Every structure is written in C-alpha cells, then in structure tokens.
Amino acid sequence: MEYFKIIDLNKEPFSNSPDPNFFFKSNKHLECLQKLELSIRLKRGLNVVIGDVGTGKTTLCRKLIQEISSDDKIETHLILDPYFKSPIDFLNALSQMFWKNRKKNESNSEDFAKESIKQYLFQNGAEENKIVVLLIDEGQKIPVFCLEIIRELLNYETNEFKLLQIIIFAQKEFESTISEYKNFTDRINFYHLLEPLSFNETKEMIYFRLNTAGYSLNQRSLFTLPAIWVIYRATKGYPRRIVTLCHKIILTLIIQNFSKASWRIAKSCSKRASIKIERRPLLNFFWGMFIGILIIGSLWTFYNKNQLVVLNDVQITKPKIIEVTSFKTKEIKLQKNNGQDKIIKEEEQKPPNLIGEVKLKKGETLSWMALKLYGSTGKNIIDIVMEANPNIIHPNKVKAGESIKFPSIIIKENTSFEANPYIQISECSNLETAFFDLREKTKIFENLRILAYWVNKSEIKFSVVSFVIDAKQETSKKDIASFYNNDIIFLTAF
C-alpha cells in the first residue's frame, strides 16, 4: 500500500519528480511561464531562464511543454543533457531529433548536418507554418562551441520571424559563460532569473501540493503555521528543498502516528535532512519578529498552560499569571440615564472609558473591527460601541474613512479562544497603530486579535496577537501571562 493512502491522499504530494501537474504558480514562476509561451508564439527566437539549484527550472520546463503540446502547430524537442564532446555530436543530435526517420550522417560532416537542420526548419517553420521549439535543460553544461552553433541556428529566419525557438534552462554559472560572448547575449529575447519563494508562497505551495494530491483543505491542516515557518527557514524557499523536507515530515507523521506536523517535528526533520537554518542579518522589522521565535527556544512551550510567546526582541522572564476576576473594577458598562450616557464603575480603580479611535478602511465593517478588538460581535458588544458613537445610525452603514470610538469593555465569560495559547506579534502605544499592524500582519498570520490593557494604572498598551497554535492541554480562559512587573487591567474581552 502506498504510504500516501494512509493519510487519505490519491497520490504522493511531495514527489521529487518534475510532475507538471504539481507546478506551483508563484508570481515569479507564472510570470516566466506566460512570457515564455508568448515568446514562442511570437517566434522571437532565443530565451534564457536562470536559477539556482532547486528553484524549479525543470518543473517549469515540463509545465511549458504541457501547456503548448495541445497546439498542433507547435513542435517541441527537449535536450535533457546538452554536454556534447564535439560540434558534430551536437549537430547530429539535432538532425536526428528533427528528422526521426532520416538516415544518419555517416560521413560526420558538419555541413551536411547543418544543411539537414536548415531544410527541416524551412520546411516545417516556413512552408507548413509550424513553430519549432527546442528546449535545453541543464544549460550550464552547454560547451562553448555549442553556443556558436545555436547562434548560427538563430540566423535561420524569414523576413518576419525566427524559424527556431530556443529556450535554455540553466544554473547561475551559465551567466558567466555567456557574458563573454556578446554576439550570443545580444540575441536573447527574454531573460528571466528564477528566485526562491517567499514565506507566503512556501505556505501556498505546500497547501497546493496537498490539495492536488487529494487532501481537502477544509480538513485540519497537516502543517501548523510554525511548522511551515521552520520549513521556510530551513529551505530558504527553494521548491526542491521544500518538497524534500515535506516528504520527510509526512513520513514521520505516518510512522509516529501524529495527526499534524508541529514546529518540533519540522525542526527535527530538518536536522535529520542536514538542512541548516541560516542565520542572516534581519532585513526588516517584520522578519525580525519571526526570527525571535526561532532563536529563543525556551519560548516554544505552547503545550504548557497559559503560555505567552513573544516574537519581539525582549528579555523573557517567567510570566506572571493574572486572574481577571481578582480585580474589583474590571467590568465597565454603559447605560442610559435620562437620555445621557453614563459610565458606571467602581471607584477603587479607574481604567479609561475609551481605549481609542480608528478610521474605518475600505472593505471593513464595524462588526469586523469589534471582533478583532473584543473577540465578539454579539449584540451587547455592538450596542455598547454604538452608544459610544452617537453619530453612527446603523452598524452596517458606517462609511470608509469614518472614525469609530471604542470603549473599554471587559467580558468575564468568553470562550472564543478557549484553550488556545497565542503569539504576541507586536506591541503598540495606540489603537490606530495596532489596527495598522493587524492589517499588515494578516497577510502572514492567521486569527489575529488586538488586546488592550491598562499598565500600572497610567497608560494603555495594545498587543497584536495570533491564536495559531492548537494546545492539547486545557487552558483557563480567564488567565493571561504578563511581562509587566506591576498589575495590569485588560480593557477588551479575551
């Protein structure tokens, strides 16, 4: 029985064969594929695709063949290994590839082979109006004398177009080879550099391959987000490395009878596969927050009760557990009193009535903002927000650009995120900045929320957090870990 059937898949999701059906259309790869096909159909001649080992050149080549093979007017010819010992070997290989049933060039004459190729191109390309395509994989192996032959073949043309369309897929060392031959590089119509995938593309590639293999993405994901982050850091976004590591992780899940790949499993598999996670200078603050979770290994105890994991560059101490119900003045209610809004609260501690004001962006709703801030869109929450905004007539009719004031609300009973530890993405000093961070980080993280809290009875701080990890142990929904030495009061539901 094939191993992939154990996890309800129709085929192997992470095969290292260049199956065009598993070609992931990242922005870079899709752009290259489309421009190559366009160049072929316009008969532009020479095209070169450069990329490091494992960036997906061979799979891209196979996908291109698949895309154009349905067109009867296009003939494709593929050279897998272009290392030839002599010019006549290269010419004879092309001639035999074009003229499959023609007698071999027994005299080994270069002129005879060139004439044979010329006749084929004019007969098929000019007279029959077909597009003859020559694809060369592993182009870095092409000897210098072959470059001159390719240049000569590009001279076979009509007044309107080239008779032979050539696409070379090569590693980066091919750049230094062709840079010395200006008469060759001048003939390149389309030149594309394939780069590794981004984190988002790595995640989407893994999901795409699982889906293509028959795994329903509506089911619980086989890979947690932290596991995908480890995969990305270990592979640096190179598709071949991603496939290899994911294959090892899938096998580990099956052998050890796990239901999903956690951070620990991905890390362990990356070590066994001798894939080292490179430590490099932080390019920007966003990636810096990601690096933090990998550097501080002691933070990764998501399966412990009430664990707060911080991605920011802070000194970690043992979290202080705060019981929400231990504060006498946590609950703040707004109620009508003779037509006037009146805030009812106890006098022992006085958190701010309003925690901030934010302008609604296009495509957002008041309910969405309330969900992100309070963790609920219940009628009681919306009513309190509406009372704080008498200018708003209806919660579903707030226009983009209109400011919304958000009051302090604490709800003692809230099960929205029960038993889910979370990652603190960033800490902000005002609500508007917190929503800005939330909008930006939504592109990477899932289930983002904003927590507002009153620190030392003097200032409000805001944390953008992500509830992305499933915890097996039960966690109290009324406890939260704090990195502040003094007590804090949470002003939003959690």
Tab-separated table of C-alpha atoms in Angstrom:
chain	number	residue	atom	x	y	z
A	1	MET	CA	0.000	0.000	0.000
A	2	GLU	CA	1.334	3.414	-0.946
A	3	TYR	CA	2.141	5.499	2.100
A	4	PHE	CA	0.104	8.493	0.929
A	5	LYS	CA	-3.126	6.475	1.025
A	6	ILE	CA	-2.748	6.155	4.787
A	7	ILE	CA	-3.461	9.886	5.093
A	8	ASP	CA	-6.276	9.803	2.513
A	9	LEU	CA	-4.298	11.116	-0.473
A	10	ASN	CA	-4.695	9.999	-4.076
A	11	LYS	CA	-1.032	10.414	-4.983
A	12	GLU	CA	2.276	11.361	-3.449
A	13	PRO	CA	2.126	15.103	-2.666
A	14	PHE	CA	5.860	15.709	-2.357
A	15	SER	CA	7.451	13.670	-5.104
A	16	ASN	CA	10.823	14.927	-6.333
A	17	SER	CA	9.894	14.163	-9.949
A	18	PRO	CA	9.142	17.208	-12.151
A	19	ASP	CA	5.411	16.480	-12.491
A	20	PRO	CA	3.846	19.466	-14.316
A	21	ASN	CA	0.549	18.836	-12.514
A	22	PHE	CA	2.306	19.849	-9.277
A	23	PHE	CA	3.746	23.011	-10.776
A	24	PHE	CA	3.041	25.780	-8.265
A	25	LYS	CA	2.248	29.058	-9.979
A	26	SER	CA	4.038	31.523	-7.771
A	27	ASN	CA	4.139	35.086	-9.058
A	28	LYS	CA	7.698	34.621	-10.344
A	29	HIS	CA	7.150	31.226	-11.938
A	30	LEU	CA	3.809	32.137	-13.503
A	31	GLU	CA	5.246	35.319	-14.996
A	32	CYS	CA	8.108	33.335	-16.502
A	33	LEU	CA	5.779	30.654	-17.886
A	34	GLN	CA	3.481	33.187	-19.528
A	35	LYS	CA	6.305	35.219	-21.070
A	36	LEU	CA	7.976	32.092	-22.449
A	37	GLU	CA	4.765	30.928	-24.109
A	38	LEU	CA	4.212	34.393	-25.530
A	39	SER	CA	7.756	34.490	-26.882
A	40	ILE	CA	7.245	31.098	-28.526
A	41	ARG	CA	4.003	32.089	-30.193
A	42	LEU	CA	5.504	35.367	-31.417
A	43	LYS	CA	8.545	33.413	-32.728
A	44	ARG	CA	11.065	35.666	-31.016
A	45	GLY	CA	13.990	33.208	-31.033
A	46	LEU	CA	16.284	32.786	-28.015
A	47	ASN	CA	15.083	32.775	-24.391
A	48	VAL	CA	17.109	32.042	-21.252
A	49	VAL	CA	15.869	31.106	-17.771
A	50	ILE	CA	18.446	31.212	-14.973
A	51	GLY	CA	18.050	29.885	-11.438
A	52	ASP	CA	19.910	28.253	-8.574
A	53	VAL	CA	19.713	24.522	-7.997
A	54	GLY	CA	16.218	23.607	-6.862
A	55	THR	CA	14.367	26.756	-7.908
A	56	GLY	CA	12.002	24.784	-10.164
A	57	LYS	CA	13.553	25.167	-13.629
A	58	THR	CA	12.939	21.570	-14.728
A	59	THR	CA	9.343	21.535	-13.494
A	60	LEU	CA	8.780	24.858	-15.248
A	61	CYS	CA	10.191	23.326	-18.434
A	62	ARG	CA	7.812	20.353	-18.197
A	63	LYS	CA	4.873	22.646	-17.472
A	64	LEU	CA	5.690	24.734	-20.541
A	65	ILE	CA	5.745	21.602	-22.693
A	66	GLN	CA	2.399	20.561	-21.247
A	67	GLU	CA	0.878	23.978	-21.932
A	68	ILE	CA	1.924	24.156	-25.592
A	69	SER	CA	1.664	20.457	-26.516
A	70	SER	CA	-2.076	20.746	-27.149
A	71	ASP	CA	-1.380	23.089	-30.076
A	72	ASP	CA	-0.869	21.085	-33.289
A	73	LYS	CA	1.077	23.966	-34.782
A	74	ILE	CA	3.831	23.710	-32.169
A	75	GLU	CA	6.562	21.050	-32.243
A	76	THR	CA	8.622	20.613	-29.085
A	77	HIS	CA	12.031	18.974	-28.820
A	78	LEU	CA	13.811	18.512	-25.486
A	79	ILE	CA	17.519	18.011	-24.738
A	80	LEU	CA	18.000	16.826	-21.150
A	81	ASP	CA	21.802	16.788	-21.135
A	82	PRO	CA	23.450	19.262	-23.541
A	83	TYR	CA	27.019	18.183	-22.834
A	84	PHE	CA	28.464	17.208	-26.225
A	85	LYS	CA	32.067	16.290	-26.932
A	86	SER	CA	32.281	17.954	-30.319
A	87	PRO	CA	30.286	20.235	-32.650
A	88	ILE	CA	29.366	17.331	-34.921
A	89	ASP	CA	27.889	15.413	-31.989
A	90	PHE	CA	25.607	18.349	-31.222
A	91	LEU	CA	24.626	18.845	-34.865
A	92	ASN	CA	23.943	15.136	-35.402
A	93	ALA	CA	21.821	15.028	-32.239
A	94	LEU	CA	19.703	17.935	-33.511
A	95	SER	CA	19.400	16.482	-37.000
A	96	GLN	CA	18.284	13.084	-35.693
A	97	MET	CA	15.885	14.739	-33.297
A	98	PHE	CA	14.252	16.706	-36.116
A	99	TRP	CA	14.381	14.040	-38.819
A	100	LYS	CA	13.428	10.963	-36.817
A	101	ASN	CA	13.254	8.604	-39.804
A	102	ARG	CA	16.117	10.045	-41.876
A	103	LYS	CA	19.332	8.133	-42.395
A	104	LYS	CA	22.150	9.077	-40.023
A	105	ASN	CA	25.007	11.332	-41.101
A	106	GLU	CA	27.549	8.577	-41.652
A	107	SER	CA	30.168	10.962	-43.039
A	108	ASN	CA	30.034	13.065	-39.856
A	109	SER	CA	30.077	16.172	-41.991
A	110	GLU	CA	29.162	19.388	-40.163
A	111	ASP	CA	27.981	20.979	-43.398
A	112	PHE	CA	25.710	18.015	-44.114
A	113	ALA	CA	24.198	18.175	-40.607
A	114	LYS	CA	23.662	21.947	-40.794
A	115	GLU	CA	22.005	21.650	-44.188
A	116	SER	CA	19.748	18.898	-42.864
A	117	ILE	CA	18.676	21.092	-39.958
A	118	LYS	CA	18.160	24.050	-42.260
A	119	GLN	CA	15.906	22.030	-44.579
A	120	TYR	CA	13.810	20.861	-41.632
A	121	LEU	CA	13.331	24.347	-40.241
A	122	PHE	CA	12.348	25.899	-43.568
A	123	GLN	CA	10.028	23.014	-44.435
A	124	ASN	CA	8.238	22.987	-41.079
A	125	GLY	CA	8.638	26.576	-39.978
A	126	ALA	CA	8.159	28.425	-43.251
A	127	GLU	CA	6.232	26.148	-45.614
A	128	GLU	CA	3.966	24.398	-43.072
A	129	ASN	CA	3.842	27.441	-40.751
A	130	LYS	CA	4.674	25.399	-37.652
A	131	ILE	CA	6.531	26.626	-34.590
A	132	VAL	CA	9.613	24.518	-33.891
A	133	VAL	CA	10.705	24.743	-30.246
A	134	LEU	CA	13.997	23.440	-28.846
A	135	LEU	CA	14.157	23.267	-25.051
A	136	ILE	CA	17.534	22.676	-23.398
A	137	ASP	CA	17.632	21.701	-19.725
A	138	GLU	CA	20.810	21.845	-17.634
A	139	GLY	CA	22.030	24.652	-19.884
A	140	GLN	CA	25.104	25.307	-17.721
A	141	LYS	CA	26.596	22.142	-19.286
A	142	ILE	CA	26.497	23.574	-22.826
A	143	PRO	CA	30.034	23.700	-24.259
A	144	VAL	CA	31.221	26.982	-25.759
A	145	PHE	CA	31.269	25.585	-29.296
A	146	CYS	CA	27.566	24.759	-28.951
A	147	LEU	CA	26.809	28.428	-28.228
A	148	GLU	CA	28.235	29.338	-31.621
A	149	ILE	CA	26.109	26.673	-33.303
A	150	ILE	CA	22.992	27.952	-31.518
A	151	ARG	CA	23.830	31.469	-32.680
A	152	GLU	CA	24.059	30.217	-36.271
A	153	LEU	CA	20.737	28.388	-35.983
A	154	LEU	CA	19.101	31.647	-34.889
A	155	ASN	CA	20.136	33.106	-38.222
A	156	TYR	CA	17.671	30.795	-39.938
A	157	GLU	CA	14.725	33.136	-40.293
A	158	THR	CA	12.251	34.677	-42.687
A	159	ASN	CA	11.655	38.393	-43.084
A	160	GLU	CA	9.108	38.181	-40.274
A	161	PHE	CA	10.205	35.644	-37.674
A	162	LYS	CA	12.776	33.151	-36.416
A	163	LEU	CA	12.402	29.576	-37.644
A	164	LEU	CA	13.704	28.007	-34.426
A	165	GLN	CA	12.572	28.979	-30.930
A	166	ILE	CA	15.191	28.077	-28.316
A	167	ILE	CA	14.684	28.079	-24.555
A	168	ILE	CA	17.633	27.361	-22.272
A	169	PHE	CA	17.137	26.496	-18.588
A	170	ALA	CA	20.415	26.848	-16.728
A	171	GLN	CA	22.027	27.399	-13.363
A	172	LYS	CA	23.648	30.710	-12.479
A	173	GLU	CA	27.126	29.762	-13.698
A	174	PHE	CA	25.728	29.941	-17.225
A	175	GLU	CA	25.644	33.720	-16.793
A	176	SER	CA	29.422	33.937	-16.580
A	177	THR	CA	29.749	31.699	-19.641
A	178	ILE	CA	27.537	33.721	-21.957
A	179	SER	CA	28.763	37.074	-20.632
A	180	GLU	CA	31.959	36.570	-22.615
A	181	TYR	CA	30.048	36.149	-25.905
A	182	LYS	CA	28.304	39.386	-26.736
A	183	ASN	CA	27.158	38.136	-30.130
A	184	PHE	CA	25.211	35.438	-28.239
A	185	THR	CA	23.750	37.560	-25.434
A	186	ASP	CA	22.612	40.192	-27.965
A	187	ARG	CA	20.269	37.596	-29.433
A	188	ILE	CA	18.489	36.828	-26.147
A	189	ASN	CA	14.888	37.953	-26.432
A	190	PHE	CA	13.683	37.056	-22.932
A	191	TYR	CA	15.923	36.621	-19.900
A	192	HIS	CA	14.415	35.602	-16.561
A	193	LEU	CA	16.017	34.962	-13.175
A	194	LEU	CA	14.065	32.466	-11.042
A	195	GLU	CA	14.278	33.236	-7.331
A	196	PRO	CA	13.267	31.258	-4.225
A	197	LEU	CA	9.751	31.514	-2.857
A	198	SER	CA	8.640	33.901	-0.142
A	199	PHE	CA	7.151	32.640	3.125
A	200	ASN	CA	3.606	33.166	1.836
A	201	GLU	CA	4.432	31.337	-1.399
A	202	THR	CA	6.058	28.495	0.551
A	203	LYS	CA	2.870	28.110	2.581
A	204	GLU	CA	0.674	28.248	-0.518
A	205	MET	CA	2.903	25.755	-2.354
A	206	ILE	CA	2.542	23.225	0.476
A	207	TYR	CA	-1.234	23.708	0.533
A	208	PHE	CA	-1.393	23.462	-3.274
A	209	ARG	CA	0.520	20.193	-3.409
A	210	LEU	CA	-1.602	18.644	-0.673
A	211	ASN	CA	-4.777	19.760	-2.426
A	212	THR	CA	-3.555	18.424	-5.786
A	213	ALA	CA	-2.810	15.083	-4.128
A	214	GLY	CA	-6.412	14.873	-2.900
A	215	TYR	CA	-6.186	16.356	0.585
A	216	SER	CA	-9.158	18.551	1.404
A	217	LEU	CA	-8.042	21.910	2.752
A	218	ASN	CA	-11.368	22.084	4.597
A	219	GLN	CA	-9.946	19.445	6.888
A	220	ARG	CA	-7.500	20.235	9.626
A	221	SER	CA	-4.211	21.255	8.053
A	222	LEU	CA	-1.391	18.712	8.157
A	223	PHE	CA	1.119	21.511	8.772
A	224	THR	CA	0.847	24.114	11.511
A	225	LEU	CA	1.896	27.659	10.673
A	226	PRO	CA	5.024	27.465	12.885
A	227	ALA	CA	5.981	24.215	11.129
A	228	ILE	CA	5.690	25.946	7.761
A	229	TRP	CA	7.848	28.764	9.093
A	230	VAL	CA	10.543	26.231	10.086
A	231	ILE	CA	10.294	24.672	6.621
A	232	TYR	CA	10.705	28.068	5.005
A	233	ARG	CA	13.719	29.000	7.133
A	234	ALA	CA	15.344	25.601	6.610
A	235	THR	CA	14.817	25.526	2.838
A	236	LYS	CA	15.166	29.275	2.209
A	237	GLY	CA	12.167	28.991	-0.104
A	238	TYR	CA	13.770	26.655	-2.663
A	239	PRO	CA	10.986	24.437	-4.081
A	240	ARG	CA	13.074	21.276	-4.316
A	241	ARG	CA	14.220	21.566	-0.714
A	242	ILE	CA	10.649	22.270	0.392
A	243	VAL	CA	9.444	19.109	-1.355
A	244	THR	CA	12.243	17.006	0.148
A	245	LEU	CA	11.679	18.235	3.698
A	246	CYS	CA	7.869	17.973	3.494
A	247	HIS	CA	8.222	14.393	2.255
A	248	LYS	CA	10.308	13.519	5.316
A	249	ILE	CA	7.789	15.237	7.592
A	250	ILE	CA	4.872	13.296	6.062
A	251	LEU	CA	6.727	10.022	6.585
A	252	THR	CA	7.406	10.991	10.202
A	253	LEU	CA	3.704	11.710	10.770
A	254	ILE	CA	2.770	8.296	9.454
A	255	ILE	CA	5.481	6.344	11.278
A	256	GLN	CA	4.921	8.079	14.628
A	257	ASN	CA	1.135	8.242	14.208
A	258	PHE	CA	0.810	12.034	14.502
A	259	SER	CA	-2.165	13.869	13.054
A	260	LYS	CA	-0.316	17.047	12.071
A	261	ALA	CA	3.188	18.450	11.712
A	262	SER	CA	4.181	20.663	14.603
A	263	TRP	CA	7.129	23.008	14.953
A	264	ARG	CA	9.093	20.321	16.793
A	265	ILE	CA	8.548	17.678	14.093
A	266	ALA	CA	9.546	20.069	11.304
A	267	LYS	CA	12.639	21.126	13.241
A	268	SER	CA	13.632	17.526	13.917
A	269	CYS	CA	13.162	16.501	10.278
A	270	SER	CA	15.168	19.469	9.036
A	271	LYS	CA	18.082	18.416	11.258
A	272	ARG	CA	17.948	14.803	10.070
A	273	ALA	CA	17.865	16.028	6.491
A	274	SER	CA	21.025	18.078	7.179
A	275	ILE	CA	19.187	21.271	6.280
A	276	LYS	CA	20.537	24.051	8.426
A	277	ILE	CA	18.517	27.122	9.223
A	278	GLU	CA	20.651	30.025	8.122
A	279	ARG	CA	21.073	32.939	10.491
A	280	ARG	CA	21.380	36.125	8.496
A	281	PRO	CA	21.041	39.837	9.310
A	282	LEU	CA	17.461	40.992	9.732
A	283	LEU	CA	16.295	42.740	6.601
A	284	ASN	CA	13.407	44.495	8.264
A	285	PHE	CA	11.410	44.591	11.443
A	286	PHE	CA	8.835	42.102	10.203
A	287	TRP	CA	11.327	39.308	9.595
A	288	GLY	CA	12.968	40.233	12.887
A	289	MET	CA	9.810	39.288	14.747
A	290	PHE	CA	9.845	35.899	13.016
A	291	ILE	CA	13.476	35.257	13.879
A	292	GLY	CA	12.774	35.846	17.553
A	293	ILE	CA	10.572	32.769	17.877
A	294	LEU	CA	13.293	30.568	16.380
A	295	ILE	CA	16.221	31.985	18.383
A	296	ILE	CA	14.566	31.782	21.820
A	297	GLY	CA	13.948	28.057	22.111
A	298	SER	CA	12.719	28.317	25.649
A	299	LEU	CA	9.663	30.176	24.456
A	300	TRP	CA	8.385	27.256	22.459
A	301	THR	CA	6.295	25.564	25.126
A	302	PHE	CA	2.923	26.039	23.528
A	303	TYR	CA	1.664	22.892	25.115
A	304	ASN	CA	2.159	24.298	28.620
A	305	LYS	CA	-0.697	26.004	30.390
A	306	ASN	CA	-1.135	29.782	29.932
A	307	GLN	CA	1.950	30.262	27.770
A	308	LEU	CA	2.630	33.615	26.128
A	309	VAL	CA	5.203	33.552	23.311
A	310	VAL	CA	6.692	36.857	22.201
A	311	LEU	CA	8.289	37.400	18.813
A	312	ASN	CA	9.595	40.846	19.703
A	313	ASP	CA	13.168	41.252	20.896
A	314	VAL	CA	12.523	41.290	24.647
A	315	GLN	CA	14.089	39.669	27.663
A	316	ILE	CA	11.957	36.764	28.747
A	317	THR	CA	11.118	36.152	32.369
A	318	LYS	CA	8.683	33.786	33.971
A	319	PRO	CA	5.190	35.048	33.090
A	320	LYS	CA	3.069	36.487	35.813
A	321	ILE	CA	-0.413	34.985	35.805
A	322	ILE	CA	-3.215	37.473	36.402
A	323	GLU	CA	-6.706	36.351	37.306
A	324	VAL	CA	-9.197	38.660	35.681
A	325	THR	CA	-11.771	38.233	38.406
A	326	SER	CA	-9.237	39.329	41.049
A	327	PHE	CA	-9.826	42.956	40.071
A	328	LYS	CA	-12.882	44.638	41.518
A	329	THR	CA	-13.245	47.175	38.752
A	330	LYS	CA	-12.820	45.068	35.614
A	331	GLU	CA	-16.387	45.334	34.381
A	332	ILE	CA	-17.360	48.660	32.817
A	333	LYS	CA	-20.864	49.157	31.499
A	334	LEU	CA	-22.517	51.935	29.536
A	335	GLN	CA	-26.160	52.608	30.319
A	336	LYS	CA	-28.705	55.318	29.629
A	337	ASN	CA	-29.514	57.803	32.398
A	338	ASN	CA	-32.129	60.423	31.479
A	339	GLY	CA	-31.007	60.364	27.888
A	340	GLN	CA	-27.332	60.824	28.836
A	341	ASP	CA	-24.655	58.169	28.501
A	342	LYS	CA	-23.384	57.353	31.951
A	343	ILE	CA	-20.418	55.178	32.787
A	344	ILE	CA	-20.965	53.005	35.844
A	345	LYS	CA	-17.791	51.765	37.528
A	346	GLU	CA	-16.343	51.314	40.978
A	347	GLU	CA	-14.041	53.993	42.340
A	348	GLU	CA	-11.181	51.831	43.583
A	349	GLN	CA	-9.520	51.656	40.134
A	350	LYS	CA	-10.456	53.762	37.147
A	351	PRO	CA	-9.419	52.464	33.726
A	352	PRO	CA	-10.037	54.832	30.778
A	353	ASN	CA	-13.545	54.957	29.389
A	354	LEU	CA	-12.316	54.941	25.788
A	355	ILE	CA	-9.341	52.965	24.563
A	356	GLY	CA	-9.006	54.642	21.179
A	357	GLU	CA	-10.442	55.873	17.924
A	358	VAL	CA	-9.822	54.327	14.484
A	359	LYS	CA	-10.878	55.249	10.952
A	360	LEU	CA	-12.718	52.543	9.049
A	361	LYS	CA	-10.873	51.349	5.923
A	362	LYS	CA	-12.487	50.393	2.631
A	363	GLY	CA	-13.855	46.852	2.765
A	364	GLU	CA	-14.007	46.797	6.582
A	365	THR	CA	-17.053	46.886	8.831
A	366	LEU	CA	-17.719	47.968	12.391
A	367	SER	CA	-18.507	44.352	13.286
A	368	TRP	CA	-15.143	43.188	11.908
A	369	MET	CA	-13.276	45.772	13.989
A	370	ALA	CA	-15.265	44.813	17.079
A	371	LEU	CA	-14.438	41.145	16.512
A	372	LYS	CA	-10.729	41.906	16.235
A	373	LEU	CA	-10.741	44.097	19.338
A	374	TYR	CA	-13.297	42.449	21.633
A	375	GLY	CA	-13.317	38.895	20.271
A	376	SER	CA	-17.072	39.014	19.754
A	377	THR	CA	-19.726	40.602	17.568
A	378	GLY	CA	-22.569	39.903	19.955
A	379	LYS	CA	-25.442	42.372	20.166
A	380	ASN	CA	-24.315	43.557	23.603
A	381	ILE	CA	-20.864	44.442	22.250
A	382	ILE	CA	-22.214	46.270	19.201
A	383	ASP	CA	-24.751	48.147	21.366
A	384	ILE	CA	-22.001	49.430	23.685
A	385	VAL	CA	-19.867	50.547	20.727
A	386	MET	CA	-22.902	52.249	19.168
A	387	GLU	CA	-23.601	54.105	22.425
A	388	ALA	CA	-20.052	55.433	22.378
A	389	ASN	CA	-20.632	56.639	18.792
A	390	PRO	CA	-23.958	58.557	18.739
A	391	ASN	CA	-23.143	59.833	15.245
A	392	ILE	CA	-23.415	56.292	13.845
A	393	ILE	CA	-27.002	55.484	12.877
A	394	HIS	CA	-26.579	51.809	11.943
A	395	PRO	CA	-23.564	49.487	12.488
A	396	ASN	CA	-23.741	48.199	8.904
A	397	LYS	CA	-23.849	51.654	7.344
A	398	VAL	CA	-20.531	53.092	8.507
A	399	LYS	CA	-18.646	54.596	5.564
A	400	ALA	CA	-14.952	54.195	4.845
A	401	GLY	CA	-12.956	56.996	6.442
A	402	GLU	CA	-15.431	57.488	9.283
A	403	SER	CA	-13.911	57.379	12.787
A	404	ILE	CA	-15.163	54.870	15.350
A	405	LYS	CA	-14.596	55.263	19.085
A	406	PHE	CA	-14.042	52.073	21.043
A	407	PRO	CA	-14.923	51.966	24.775
A	408	SER	CA	-13.306	49.853	27.470
A	409	ILE	CA	-15.184	46.582	27.823
A	410	ILE	CA	-14.370	43.507	29.872
A	411	ILE	CA	-16.344	40.336	29.462
A	412	LYS	CA	-15.852	37.715	32.119
A	413	GLU	CA	-17.269	34.842	30.102
A	414	ASN	CA	-15.802	34.415	26.647
A	415	THR	CA	-14.968	31.087	25.087
A	416	SER	CA	-13.892	32.316	21.649
A	417	PHE	CA	-10.243	31.441	22.244
A	418	GLU	CA	-10.529	28.895	24.998
A	419	ALA	CA	-7.563	26.518	25.278
A	420	ASN	CA	-5.520	28.417	22.699
A	421	PRO	CA	-2.167	29.937	23.639
A	422	TYR	CA	-1.092	32.767	21.398
A	423	ILE	CA	1.859	34.569	19.878
A	424	GLN	CA	2.336	38.273	20.528
A	425	ILE	CA	3.208	39.791	17.165
A	426	SER	CA	3.766	43.399	18.179
A	427	GLU	CA	3.069	45.910	20.929
A	428	CYS	CA	1.736	49.393	20.144
A	429	SER	CA	1.054	52.557	22.102
A	430	ASN	CA	-2.232	53.457	20.406
A	431	LEU	CA	-5.182	51.668	18.847
A	432	GLU	CA	-4.753	53.120	15.368
A	433	THR	CA	-1.205	51.739	15.108
A	434	ALA	CA	-2.398	48.387	16.442
A	435	PHE	CA	-5.027	48.117	13.694
A	436	PHE	CA	-2.431	49.125	11.107
A	437	ASP	CA	-0.156	46.299	12.307
A	438	LEU	CA	-3.066	43.863	12.334
A	439	ARG	CA	-3.972	44.674	8.733
A	440	GLU	CA	-0.372	44.231	7.580
A	441	LYS	CA	0.320	41.023	9.518
A	442	THR	CA	-2.954	39.418	8.370
A	443	LYS	CA	-1.099	38.641	5.132
A	444	ILE	CA	1.141	36.230	7.077
A	445	PHE	CA	-0.555	35.264	10.342
A	446	GLU	CA	-3.964	33.750	10.933
A	447	ASN	CA	-6.592	34.539	13.579
A	448	LEU	CA	-5.157	37.894	14.591
A	449	ARG	CA	-6.604	39.836	17.545
A	450	ILE	CA	-5.844	43.039	19.407
A	451	LEU	CA	-5.589	43.010	23.184
A	452	ALA	CA	-5.752	46.343	25.018
A	453	TYR	CA	-4.550	46.636	28.598
A	454	TRP	CA	-4.042	49.341	31.186
A	455	VAL	CA	-0.483	49.250	32.552
A	456	ASN	CA	0.357	50.469	36.046
A	457	LYS	CA	-2.897	52.464	36.098
A	458	SER	CA	-1.209	55.064	33.905
A	459	GLU	CA	-1.158	54.089	30.202
A	460	ILE	CA	-2.932	51.903	27.686
A	461	LYS	CA	-0.915	49.464	25.584
A	462	PHE	CA	-2.043	47.290	22.730
A	463	SER	CA	-0.771	43.875	21.611
A	464	VAL	CA	-1.451	42.304	18.222
A	465	VAL	CA	-1.631	38.571	18.915
A	466	SER	CA	-2.174	35.464	16.807
A	467	PHE	CA	-4.115	32.443	18.041
A	468	VAL	CA	-2.475	29.992	15.656
A	469	ILE	CA	-1.382	27.061	17.756
A	470	ASP	CA	-3.641	24.300	18.992
A	471	ALA	CA	-2.984	23.270	22.584
A	472	LYS	CA	-3.749	19.778	23.809
A	473	GLN	CA	-3.823	20.797	27.473
A	474	GLU	CA	-6.821	22.749	28.700
A	475	THR	CA	-6.100	26.411	29.434
A	476	SER	CA	-8.127	28.745	31.632
A	477	LYS	CA	-9.887	31.354	29.577
A	478	LYS	CA	-9.614	33.821	32.464
A	479	ASP	CA	-5.824	33.790	32.813
A	480	ILE	CA	-3.223	35.621	30.795
A	481	ALA	CA	0.535	35.906	31.077
A	482	SER	CA	2.056	39.342	31.597
A	483	PHE	CA	5.605	40.552	31.157
A	484	TYR	CA	4.995	43.609	33.337
A	485	ASN	CA	6.199	43.698	36.926
A	486	ASN	CA	3.056	45.504	38.071
A	487	ASP	CA	-0.599	44.581	37.745
A	488	ILE	CA	-2.439	45.260	34.501
A	489	ILE	CA	-6.121	45.515	33.730
A	490	PHE	CA	-7.379	44.204	30.412
A	491	LEU	CA	-9.788	46.611	28.761
A	492	THR	CA	-11.017	44.289	25.989
A	493	ALA	CA	-12.531	40.833	26.035
A	494	PHE	CA	-10.166	37.916	25.628
